[in-house]
Coordinates of C-alpha atoms in Angstrom, one line a residue:
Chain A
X1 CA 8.7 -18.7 24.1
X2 CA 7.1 -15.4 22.7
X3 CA 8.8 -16.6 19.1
X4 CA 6.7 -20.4 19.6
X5 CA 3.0 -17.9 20.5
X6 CA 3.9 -16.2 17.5
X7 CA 4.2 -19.0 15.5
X8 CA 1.4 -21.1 16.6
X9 CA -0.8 -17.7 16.2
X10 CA 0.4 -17.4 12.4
X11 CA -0.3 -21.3 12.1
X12 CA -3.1 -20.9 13.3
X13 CA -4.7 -18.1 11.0
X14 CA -3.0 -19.7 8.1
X15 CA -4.8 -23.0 8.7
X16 CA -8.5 -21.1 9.5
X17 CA -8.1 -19.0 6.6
X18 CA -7.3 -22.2 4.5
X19 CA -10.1 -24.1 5.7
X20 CA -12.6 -21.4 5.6
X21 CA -11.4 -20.6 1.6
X22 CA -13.3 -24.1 0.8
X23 CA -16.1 -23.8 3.8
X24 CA -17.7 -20.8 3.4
X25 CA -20.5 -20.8 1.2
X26 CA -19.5 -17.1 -0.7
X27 CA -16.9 -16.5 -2.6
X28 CA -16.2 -13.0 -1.6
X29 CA -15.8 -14.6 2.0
X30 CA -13.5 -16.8 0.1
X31 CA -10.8 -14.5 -1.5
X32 CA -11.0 -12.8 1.9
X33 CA -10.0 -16.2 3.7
X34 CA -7.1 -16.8 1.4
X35 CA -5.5 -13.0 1.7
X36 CA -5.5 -13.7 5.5
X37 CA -4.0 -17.4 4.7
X38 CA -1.8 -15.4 2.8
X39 CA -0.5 -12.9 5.3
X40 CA -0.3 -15.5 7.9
X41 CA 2.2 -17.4 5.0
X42 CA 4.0 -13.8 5.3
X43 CA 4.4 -13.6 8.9
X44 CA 5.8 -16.8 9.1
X45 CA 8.3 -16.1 6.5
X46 CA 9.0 -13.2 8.5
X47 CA 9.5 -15.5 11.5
X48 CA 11.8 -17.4 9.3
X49 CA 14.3 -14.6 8.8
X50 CA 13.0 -13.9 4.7
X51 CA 11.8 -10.8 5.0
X52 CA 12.0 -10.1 1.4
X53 CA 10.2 -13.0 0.5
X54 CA 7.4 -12.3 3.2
X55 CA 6.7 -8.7 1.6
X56 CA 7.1 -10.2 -1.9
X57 CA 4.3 -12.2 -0.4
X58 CA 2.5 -9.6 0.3
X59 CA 2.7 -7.4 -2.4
X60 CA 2.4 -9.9 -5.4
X61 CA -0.2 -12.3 -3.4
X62 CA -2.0 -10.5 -1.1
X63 CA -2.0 -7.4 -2.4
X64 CA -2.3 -7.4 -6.6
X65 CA -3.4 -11.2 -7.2
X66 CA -6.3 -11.3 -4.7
X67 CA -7.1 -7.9 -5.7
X68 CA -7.4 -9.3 -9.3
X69 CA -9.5 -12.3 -7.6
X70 CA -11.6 -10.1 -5.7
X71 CA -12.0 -7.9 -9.1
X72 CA -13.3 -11.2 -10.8
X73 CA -15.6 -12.3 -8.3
X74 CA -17.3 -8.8 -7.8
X75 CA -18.1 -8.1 -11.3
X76 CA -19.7 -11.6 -11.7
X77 CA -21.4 -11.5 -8.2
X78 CA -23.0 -14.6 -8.7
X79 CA -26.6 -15.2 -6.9
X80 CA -27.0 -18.8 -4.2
X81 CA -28.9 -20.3 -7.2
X82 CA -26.5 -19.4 -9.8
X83 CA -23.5 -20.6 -7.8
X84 CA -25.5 -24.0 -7.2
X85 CA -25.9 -25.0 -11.2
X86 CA -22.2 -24.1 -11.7
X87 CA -21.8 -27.2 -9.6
X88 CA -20.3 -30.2 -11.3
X89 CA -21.3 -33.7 -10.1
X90 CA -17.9 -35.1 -9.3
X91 CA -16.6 -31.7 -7.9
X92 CA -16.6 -33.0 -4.5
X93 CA -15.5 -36.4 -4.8
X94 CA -12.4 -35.5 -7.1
X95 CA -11.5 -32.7 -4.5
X96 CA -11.4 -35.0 -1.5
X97 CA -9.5 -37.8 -3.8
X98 CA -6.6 -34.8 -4.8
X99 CA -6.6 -33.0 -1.7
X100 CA -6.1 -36.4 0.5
X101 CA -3.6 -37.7 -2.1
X102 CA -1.2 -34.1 -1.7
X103 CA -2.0 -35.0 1.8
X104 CA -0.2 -38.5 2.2
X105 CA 2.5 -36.8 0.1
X106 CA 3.7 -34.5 2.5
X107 CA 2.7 -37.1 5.4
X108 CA 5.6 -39.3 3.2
X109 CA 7.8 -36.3 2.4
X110 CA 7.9 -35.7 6.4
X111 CA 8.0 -39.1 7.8
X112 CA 11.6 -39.7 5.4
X113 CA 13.4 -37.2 5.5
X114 CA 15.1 -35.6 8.5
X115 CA 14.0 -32.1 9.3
X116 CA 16.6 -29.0 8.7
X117 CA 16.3 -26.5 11.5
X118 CA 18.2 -23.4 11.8
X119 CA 21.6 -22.4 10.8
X120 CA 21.8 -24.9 8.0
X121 CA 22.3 -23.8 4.5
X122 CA 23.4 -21.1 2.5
X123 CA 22.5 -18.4 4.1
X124 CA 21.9 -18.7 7.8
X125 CA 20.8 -16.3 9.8
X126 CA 23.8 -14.3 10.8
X127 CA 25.1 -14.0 7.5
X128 CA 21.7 -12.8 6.5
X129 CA 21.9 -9.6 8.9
X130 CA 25.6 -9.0 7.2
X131 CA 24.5 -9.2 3.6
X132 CA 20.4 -8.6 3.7
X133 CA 18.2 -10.7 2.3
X134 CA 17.5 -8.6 -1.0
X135 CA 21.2 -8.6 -2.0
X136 CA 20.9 -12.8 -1.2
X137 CA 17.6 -13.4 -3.0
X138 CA 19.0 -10.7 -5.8
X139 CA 22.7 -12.3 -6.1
X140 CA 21.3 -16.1 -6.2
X141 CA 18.7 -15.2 -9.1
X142 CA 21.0 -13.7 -11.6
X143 CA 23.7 -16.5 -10.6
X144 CA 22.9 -19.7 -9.8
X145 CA 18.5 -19.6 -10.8
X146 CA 19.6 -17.6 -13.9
X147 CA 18.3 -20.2 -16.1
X148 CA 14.7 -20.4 -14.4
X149 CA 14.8 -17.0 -13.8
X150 CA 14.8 -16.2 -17.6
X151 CA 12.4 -18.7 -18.6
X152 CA 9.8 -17.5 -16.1
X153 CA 10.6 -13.9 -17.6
X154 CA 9.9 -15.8 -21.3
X155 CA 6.3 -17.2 -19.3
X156 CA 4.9 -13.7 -18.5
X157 CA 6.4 -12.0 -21.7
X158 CA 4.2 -14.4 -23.5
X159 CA 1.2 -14.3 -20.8
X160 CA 1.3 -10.7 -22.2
X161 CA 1.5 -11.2 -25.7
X162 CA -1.6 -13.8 -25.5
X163 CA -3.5 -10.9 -23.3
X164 CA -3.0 -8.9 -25.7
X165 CA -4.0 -10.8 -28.6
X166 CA -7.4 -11.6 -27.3
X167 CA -8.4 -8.2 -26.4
X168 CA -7.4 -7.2 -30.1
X169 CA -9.4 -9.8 -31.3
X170 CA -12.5 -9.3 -29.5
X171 CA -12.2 -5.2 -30.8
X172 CA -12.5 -5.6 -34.4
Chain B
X1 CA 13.9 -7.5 32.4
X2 CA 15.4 -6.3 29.4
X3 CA 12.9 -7.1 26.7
X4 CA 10.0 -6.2 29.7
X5 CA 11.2 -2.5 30.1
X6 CA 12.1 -2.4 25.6
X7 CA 8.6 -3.5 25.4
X8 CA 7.3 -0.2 27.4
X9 CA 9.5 1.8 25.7
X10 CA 8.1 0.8 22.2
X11 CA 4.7 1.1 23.7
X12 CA 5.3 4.5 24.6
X13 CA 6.9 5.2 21.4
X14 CA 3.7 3.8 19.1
X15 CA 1.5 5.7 21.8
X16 CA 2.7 8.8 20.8
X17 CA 3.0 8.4 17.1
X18 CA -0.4 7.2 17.5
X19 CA -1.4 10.2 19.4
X20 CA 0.7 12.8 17.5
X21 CA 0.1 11.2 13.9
X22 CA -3.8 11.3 14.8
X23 CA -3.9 15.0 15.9
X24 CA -1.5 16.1 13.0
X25 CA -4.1 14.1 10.6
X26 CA -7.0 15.7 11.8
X27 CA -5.0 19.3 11.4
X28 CA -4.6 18.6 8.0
X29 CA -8.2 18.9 6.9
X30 CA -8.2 22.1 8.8
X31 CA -5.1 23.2 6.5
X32 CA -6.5 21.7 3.3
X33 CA -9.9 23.5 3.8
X34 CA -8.3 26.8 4.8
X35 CA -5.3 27.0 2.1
X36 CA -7.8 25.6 -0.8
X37 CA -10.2 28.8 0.7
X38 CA -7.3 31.3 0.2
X39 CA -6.5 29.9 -2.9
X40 CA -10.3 30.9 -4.1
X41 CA -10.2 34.0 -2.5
X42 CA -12.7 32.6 0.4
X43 CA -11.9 32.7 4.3
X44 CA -13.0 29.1 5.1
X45 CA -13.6 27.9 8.5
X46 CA -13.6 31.2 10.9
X47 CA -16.4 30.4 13.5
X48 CA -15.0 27.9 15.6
X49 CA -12.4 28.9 18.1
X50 CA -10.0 31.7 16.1
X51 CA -9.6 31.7 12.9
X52 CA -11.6 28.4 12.9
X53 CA -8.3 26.5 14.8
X54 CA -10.8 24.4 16.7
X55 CA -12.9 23.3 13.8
X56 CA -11.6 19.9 13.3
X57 CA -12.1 19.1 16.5
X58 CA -15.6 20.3 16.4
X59 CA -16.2 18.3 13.6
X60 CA -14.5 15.4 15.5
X61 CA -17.2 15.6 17.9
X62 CA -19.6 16.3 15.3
X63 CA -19.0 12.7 13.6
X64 CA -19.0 10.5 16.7
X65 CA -22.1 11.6 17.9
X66 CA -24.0 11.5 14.8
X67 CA -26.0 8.0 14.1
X68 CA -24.6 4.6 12.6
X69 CA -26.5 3.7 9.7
X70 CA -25.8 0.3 8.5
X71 CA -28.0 0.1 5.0
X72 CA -30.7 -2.7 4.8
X73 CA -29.4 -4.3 2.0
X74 CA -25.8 -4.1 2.8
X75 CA -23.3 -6.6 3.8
X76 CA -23.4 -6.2 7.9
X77 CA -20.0 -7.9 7.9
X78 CA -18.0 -6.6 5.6
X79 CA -19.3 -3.1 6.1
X80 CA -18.2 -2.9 9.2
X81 CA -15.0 -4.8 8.7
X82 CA -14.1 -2.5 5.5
X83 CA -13.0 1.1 7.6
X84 CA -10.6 -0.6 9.8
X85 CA -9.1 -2.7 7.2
X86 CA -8.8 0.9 5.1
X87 CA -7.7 2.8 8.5
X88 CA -5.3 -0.1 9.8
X89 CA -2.7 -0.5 7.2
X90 CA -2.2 3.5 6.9
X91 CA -1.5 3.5 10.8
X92 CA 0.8 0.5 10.5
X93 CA 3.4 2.5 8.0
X94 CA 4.2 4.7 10.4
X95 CA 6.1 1.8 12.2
X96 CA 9.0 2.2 10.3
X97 CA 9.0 6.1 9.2
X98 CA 12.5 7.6 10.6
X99 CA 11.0 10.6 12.0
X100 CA 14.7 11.8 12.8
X101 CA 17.9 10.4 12.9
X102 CA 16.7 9.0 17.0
X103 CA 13.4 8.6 17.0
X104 CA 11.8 6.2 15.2
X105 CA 9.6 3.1 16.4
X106 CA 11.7 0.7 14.6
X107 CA 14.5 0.1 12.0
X108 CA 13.7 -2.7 9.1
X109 CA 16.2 -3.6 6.7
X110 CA 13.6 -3.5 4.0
X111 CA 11.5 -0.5 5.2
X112 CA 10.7 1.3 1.9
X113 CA 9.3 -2.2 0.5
X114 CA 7.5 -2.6 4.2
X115 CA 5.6 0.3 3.0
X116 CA 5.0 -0.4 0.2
X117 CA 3.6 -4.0 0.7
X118 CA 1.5 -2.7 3.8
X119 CA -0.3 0.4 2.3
X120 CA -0.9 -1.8 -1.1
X121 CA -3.3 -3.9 1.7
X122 CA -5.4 -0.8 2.2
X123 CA -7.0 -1.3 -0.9
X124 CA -9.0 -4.3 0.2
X125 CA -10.6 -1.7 2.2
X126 CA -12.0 0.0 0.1
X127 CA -12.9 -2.9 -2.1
X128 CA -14.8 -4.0 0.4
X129 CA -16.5 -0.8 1.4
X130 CA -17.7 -0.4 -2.1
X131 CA -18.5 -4.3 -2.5
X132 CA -20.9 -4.5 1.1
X133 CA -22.7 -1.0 0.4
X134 CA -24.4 -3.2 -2.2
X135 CA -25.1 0.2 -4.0
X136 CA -23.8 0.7 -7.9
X137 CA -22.2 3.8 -6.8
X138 CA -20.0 2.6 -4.3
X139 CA -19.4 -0.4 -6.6
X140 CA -18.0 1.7 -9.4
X141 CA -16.1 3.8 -7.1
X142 CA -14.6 0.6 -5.6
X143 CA -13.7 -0.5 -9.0
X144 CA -12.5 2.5 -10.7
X145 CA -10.0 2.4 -7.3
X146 CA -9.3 -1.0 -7.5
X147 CA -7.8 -0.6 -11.4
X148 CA -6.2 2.6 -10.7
X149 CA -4.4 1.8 -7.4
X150 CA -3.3 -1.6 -9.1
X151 CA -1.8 0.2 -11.9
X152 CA -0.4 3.1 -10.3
X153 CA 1.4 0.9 -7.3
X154 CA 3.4 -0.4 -10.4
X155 CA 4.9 2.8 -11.4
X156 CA 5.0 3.9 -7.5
X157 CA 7.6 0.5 -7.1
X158 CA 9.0 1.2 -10.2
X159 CA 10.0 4.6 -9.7
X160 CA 11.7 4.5 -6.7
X161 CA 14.3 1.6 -7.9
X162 CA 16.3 4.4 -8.9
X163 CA 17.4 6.3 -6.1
X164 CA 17.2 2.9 -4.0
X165 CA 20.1 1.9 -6.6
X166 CA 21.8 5.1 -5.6
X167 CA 21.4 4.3 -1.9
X168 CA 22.0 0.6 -2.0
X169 CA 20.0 -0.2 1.0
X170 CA 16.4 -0.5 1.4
X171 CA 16.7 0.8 5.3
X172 CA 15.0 3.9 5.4
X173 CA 17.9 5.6 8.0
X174 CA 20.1 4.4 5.4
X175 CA 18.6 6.2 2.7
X176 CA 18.6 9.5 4.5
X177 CA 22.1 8.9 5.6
X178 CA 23.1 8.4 1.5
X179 CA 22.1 12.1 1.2
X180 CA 24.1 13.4 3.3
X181 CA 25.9 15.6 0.1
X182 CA 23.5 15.9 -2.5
X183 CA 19.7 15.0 -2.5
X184 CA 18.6 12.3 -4.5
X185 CA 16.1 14.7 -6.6
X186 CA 18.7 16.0 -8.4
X187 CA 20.2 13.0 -9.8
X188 CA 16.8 11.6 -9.5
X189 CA 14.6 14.1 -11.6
X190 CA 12.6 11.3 -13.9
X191 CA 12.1 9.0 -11.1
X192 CA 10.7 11.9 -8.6
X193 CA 7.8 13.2 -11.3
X194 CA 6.8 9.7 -11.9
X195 CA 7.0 9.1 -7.8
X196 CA 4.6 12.2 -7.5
X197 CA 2.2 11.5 -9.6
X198 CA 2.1 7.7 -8.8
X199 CA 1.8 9.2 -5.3
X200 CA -1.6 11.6 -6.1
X201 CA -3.1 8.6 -7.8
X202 CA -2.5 5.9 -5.0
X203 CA -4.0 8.2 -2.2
X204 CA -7.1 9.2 -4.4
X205 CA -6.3 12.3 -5.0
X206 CA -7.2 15.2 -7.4
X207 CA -6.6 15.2 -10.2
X208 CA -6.5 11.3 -10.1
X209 CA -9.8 11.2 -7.4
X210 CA -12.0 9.4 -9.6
X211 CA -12.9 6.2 -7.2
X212 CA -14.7 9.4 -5.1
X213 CA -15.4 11.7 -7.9
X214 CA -18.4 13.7 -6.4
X215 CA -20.1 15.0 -9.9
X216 CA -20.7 11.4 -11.5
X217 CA -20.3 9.1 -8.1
X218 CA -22.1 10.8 -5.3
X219 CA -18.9 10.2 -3.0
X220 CA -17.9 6.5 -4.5
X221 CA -16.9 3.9 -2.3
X222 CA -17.6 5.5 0.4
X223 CA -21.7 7.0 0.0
X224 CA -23.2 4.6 2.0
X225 CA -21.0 4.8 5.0
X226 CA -21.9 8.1 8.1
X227 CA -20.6 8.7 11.1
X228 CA -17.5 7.3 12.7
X229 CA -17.0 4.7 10.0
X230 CA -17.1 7.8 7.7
X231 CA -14.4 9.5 9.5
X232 CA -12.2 6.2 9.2
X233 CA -11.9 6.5 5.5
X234 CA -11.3 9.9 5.8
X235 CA -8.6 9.8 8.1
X236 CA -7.0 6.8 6.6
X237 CA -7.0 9.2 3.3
X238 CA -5.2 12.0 5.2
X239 CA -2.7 9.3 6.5
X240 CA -1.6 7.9 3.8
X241 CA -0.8 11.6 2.3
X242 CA 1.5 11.9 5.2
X243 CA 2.9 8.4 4.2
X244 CA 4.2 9.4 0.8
X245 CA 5.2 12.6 1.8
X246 CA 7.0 11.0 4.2
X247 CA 8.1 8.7 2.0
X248 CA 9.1 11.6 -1.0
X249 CA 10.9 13.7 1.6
X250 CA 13.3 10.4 2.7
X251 CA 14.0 9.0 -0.7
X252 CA 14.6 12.6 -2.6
X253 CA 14.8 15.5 -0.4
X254 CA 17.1 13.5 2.3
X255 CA 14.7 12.8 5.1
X256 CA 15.8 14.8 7.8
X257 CA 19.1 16.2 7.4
X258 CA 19.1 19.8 7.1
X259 CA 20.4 22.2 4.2
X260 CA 24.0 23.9 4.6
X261 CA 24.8 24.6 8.3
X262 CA 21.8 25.9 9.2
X263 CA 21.6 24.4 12.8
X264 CA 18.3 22.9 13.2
X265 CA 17.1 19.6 15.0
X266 CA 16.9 16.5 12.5
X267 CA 13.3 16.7 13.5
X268 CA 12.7 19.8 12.4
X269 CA 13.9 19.7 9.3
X270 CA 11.7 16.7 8.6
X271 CA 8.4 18.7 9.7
X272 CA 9.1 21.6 7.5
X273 CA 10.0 19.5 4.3
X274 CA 6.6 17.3 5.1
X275 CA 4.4 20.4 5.3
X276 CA 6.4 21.6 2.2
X277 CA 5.2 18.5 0.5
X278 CA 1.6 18.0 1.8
X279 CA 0.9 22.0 0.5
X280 CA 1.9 21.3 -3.1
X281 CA -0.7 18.3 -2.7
X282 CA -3.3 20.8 -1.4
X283 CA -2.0 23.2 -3.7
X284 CA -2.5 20.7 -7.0
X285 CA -6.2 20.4 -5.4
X286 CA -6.9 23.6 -5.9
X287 CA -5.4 23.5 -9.4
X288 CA -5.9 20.9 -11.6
X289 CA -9.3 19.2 -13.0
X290 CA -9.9 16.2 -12.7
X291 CA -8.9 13.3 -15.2
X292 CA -11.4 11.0 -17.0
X293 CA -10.6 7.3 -16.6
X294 CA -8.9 6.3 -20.0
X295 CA -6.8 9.2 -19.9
X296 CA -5.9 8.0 -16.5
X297 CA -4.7 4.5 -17.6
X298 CA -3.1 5.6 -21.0
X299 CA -1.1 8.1 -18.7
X300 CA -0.1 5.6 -17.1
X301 CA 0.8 2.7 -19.2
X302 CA 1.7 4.8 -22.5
X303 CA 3.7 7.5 -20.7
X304 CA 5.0 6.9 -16.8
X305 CA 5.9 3.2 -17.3
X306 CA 8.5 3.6 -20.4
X307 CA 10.0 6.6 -18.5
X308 CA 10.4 4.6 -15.1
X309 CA 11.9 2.0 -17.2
X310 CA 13.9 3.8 -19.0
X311 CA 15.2 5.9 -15.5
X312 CA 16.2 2.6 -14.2
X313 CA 17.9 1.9 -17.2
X314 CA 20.4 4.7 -17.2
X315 CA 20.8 4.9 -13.5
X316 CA 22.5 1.3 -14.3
X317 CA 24.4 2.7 -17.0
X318 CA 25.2 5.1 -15.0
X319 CA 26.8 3.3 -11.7
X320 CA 27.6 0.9 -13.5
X321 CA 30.4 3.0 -15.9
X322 CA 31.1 5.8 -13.4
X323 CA 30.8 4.5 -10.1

């Protein structure tokens, strides 16, 4: 009973905050909408038994992207009239098109296939409390995800390297 | 019935951390002000009550009387918004701080990286603070905090892999229980400099207190703000210094277990190895000047982020050949 409030509380702000990301008319409000969708993602994680994912969630999302976000969107600190030109024409219409064509996806995705609930899977819920969920998330990455693991550690590496490279450039 | 009657007793429990935590905070600006005095061969506060003991209450008092001004210009939302999302997260972390080896309000399995992920929220606050003032000196200050907490959270995370290696458990009772022979700051040296200084950057302090540095910034992020929104920031500041005391004293000096067979409570022990800790903060304040804002990030990158690397790279070796 208190585990269903919780959830539909977390939905809840995870939903608003999504919605009010595209509503509100600043962008400031914005970033702040989507660090509150994104400790509502956390929570529910957290409901879900990861709780290493949900603080990865909030460290890497909430915390240091957002703040980056945040950084961006203060130091441009763009006026109503300014934020109006930026506008394209088809903004809106391409929007709607994408965002009810993910839509119908996951409509599909949940009308055919049959819903996993509980203590299905690898690591269920009592052997989560026996072994953590670090020593899980850590074991599966350098086992079985190796492979992606290393190639998202080759993506950032040259994220870097290209960071880097522009900033020299724009010195000289 | 069961969860009814845990319920109350966690109640109770955050009620007097609450309580105690608040109290202790507001003590601390008493202590700062008086050591820093001694330290300049001044008294410091000696008027109210004896030897000035009931000066912060006074100035308690003092701030919740005094007027709210919101600025003209300013953001009414987010300035208002911007204390309590600064004061709330450094409350929070004391939800899983193990005060002693019984009382504590509750045990996570991945505490130390609770804290982290929770205090790292605070510094929305003070974005925002700086960002709604809509005055260019809280703006920079906000900035200026925004890079250096960033950065400095990195070598904070990074620098306490090592003894968490050593422990193999990110449950903070855990931790302390690891330590029951030898203290993690002496296998730990590297990682506890690099912790300490990480530490007296992410809570603003001098010699890293640029985001509030009073000779170029009037008081950064927070200028604009008076009152009881004022005294949020500031007791949000002192909480967090508690926080990584707290948070030094469990991962090196072994929370609170006591030294040889000196028979003290647990809880003792912790309070004397926290004040221990939150003098030599006071103490550096008294100390060192402050550091300008390249040196702070080539201090950072160029220096503390190689040696936490490389500290995690030998405490592998290290467990990995010998134990």
């Amino acid at each position: 009973m208190a585990g269903q409030l919780f959830f539909y509380f977390l939905a809840l702000l995870t939903v608003a905050g999504a919605v009010a990301v595209v509503a509100l008319p600043n962008p400031l409000y914005s970033v702040l909408s989507l660090v509150a969708t994104f400790l509502g993602l956390a929570g529910l994680y957290l409901s879900l038994n990861a709780q290493f994912v949900a603080v990865v969630q909030v460290i890497v999302y909430a915390g240091a992207i957002m703040m980056l976000f945040l950084f961006v969107v203060m130091l441009i600190n763009l006026g109503r009239e300014e934020r109006q030109a930026l506008r394209l024409p088809v903004q809106k219409l391409a929007g709607t098109i994408i965002g009810l064509g993910v839509f119908a996806g996951l409509v599909n995705l949940y009308a055919t296939t049959p819903l996993l609930t509980g203590a299905k899977g690898l690591f269920p819920a009592a052997r989560l409390a026996e072994v953590g969920s670090v020593q899980a998330v850590g074991r599966l990455l350098v086992t079985q995800y190796v492979l992606p693991f290393q190639a998202m550690a080759v993506l950032l590496f040259v994220g870097i390297v290209g960071a880097v490279v522009l900033a020299r450039r724009r010195a000289r | 019935m069961g969860i009814a009657v845990e319920a109350v007793i966690a109640l109770v429990k955050i009620a007097v951390v609450l309580g105690v935590v608040s109290l202790v905070v507001a003590y601390l600006t008493y202590l700062e002000r008086k050591i820093i005095a001694h330290i300049q061969q001044r008294l410091g506060p000696m008027r109210v009550g004896w030897h000035g003991l009931l000066q912060p209450i006074a100035d308690g008092a003092k701030l919740f009387l005094k007027e709210d001004i919101i600025p003209d210009k300013a953001d009414k939302v987010v300035f208002v918004i911007a204390p309590i999302m600064v004061l709330v997260p450094a409350f929070v972390v004391y939800s899983v701080l193990p005060f002693s080896s019984t009382f504590y309000i509750t045990q996570v399995n991945i505490g130390i990286f609770f804290i982290l992920a929770v205090s790292s929220l605070g510094v929305f606050g003070i974005v925002m603070a700086g960002w709604a003032s809509n005055s260019k000196y809280s703006l920079l200050g906000a900035l200026r905090s925004a890079a250096q907490m960033l950065s400095y959270e990195i070598f904070l995370g990074f620098s306490i892999i090592g003894p968490l290696m050593l422990a193999g458990s990110l449950n903070m009772q855990k931790i302390v229980e690891a330590q029951s022979d030898v203290w993690f700051v002496f296998y730990q040296p590297l990682a506890f400099v690099v912790f300490f200084i990480a530490a007296l950057a992410e809570t603003n302090r001098v010699p890293f207190d640029l985001p509030e540095a009073e000779t170029e910034l009037v008081a950064g992020f927070h200028t604009e703000y008076s009152g009881m929104k004022f005294a949020f920031f500031f007791l949000a500041e002192y909480a967090s210094i508690m926080v990584v005391s707290t948070v030094a004293v469990t991962l090196f000096f072994g929370g609170w277990q006591g030294i040889g067979w000196i028979p003290l409570p647990g809880f003792v022990w912790y309070v004397l190895k926290l004040g221990a800790m939150i003098f030599v903060f006071i103490w550096i304040r008294a100390t060192l000047p402050r550091y300008r804002y390249d040196q702070l990030m080539r201090l950072g990158w160029k220096f503390m982020f190689p040696l936490v690397m490389a500290n995690i790279f030998l405490t592998g070796l290290v467990k990995f050949l010998f134990l």
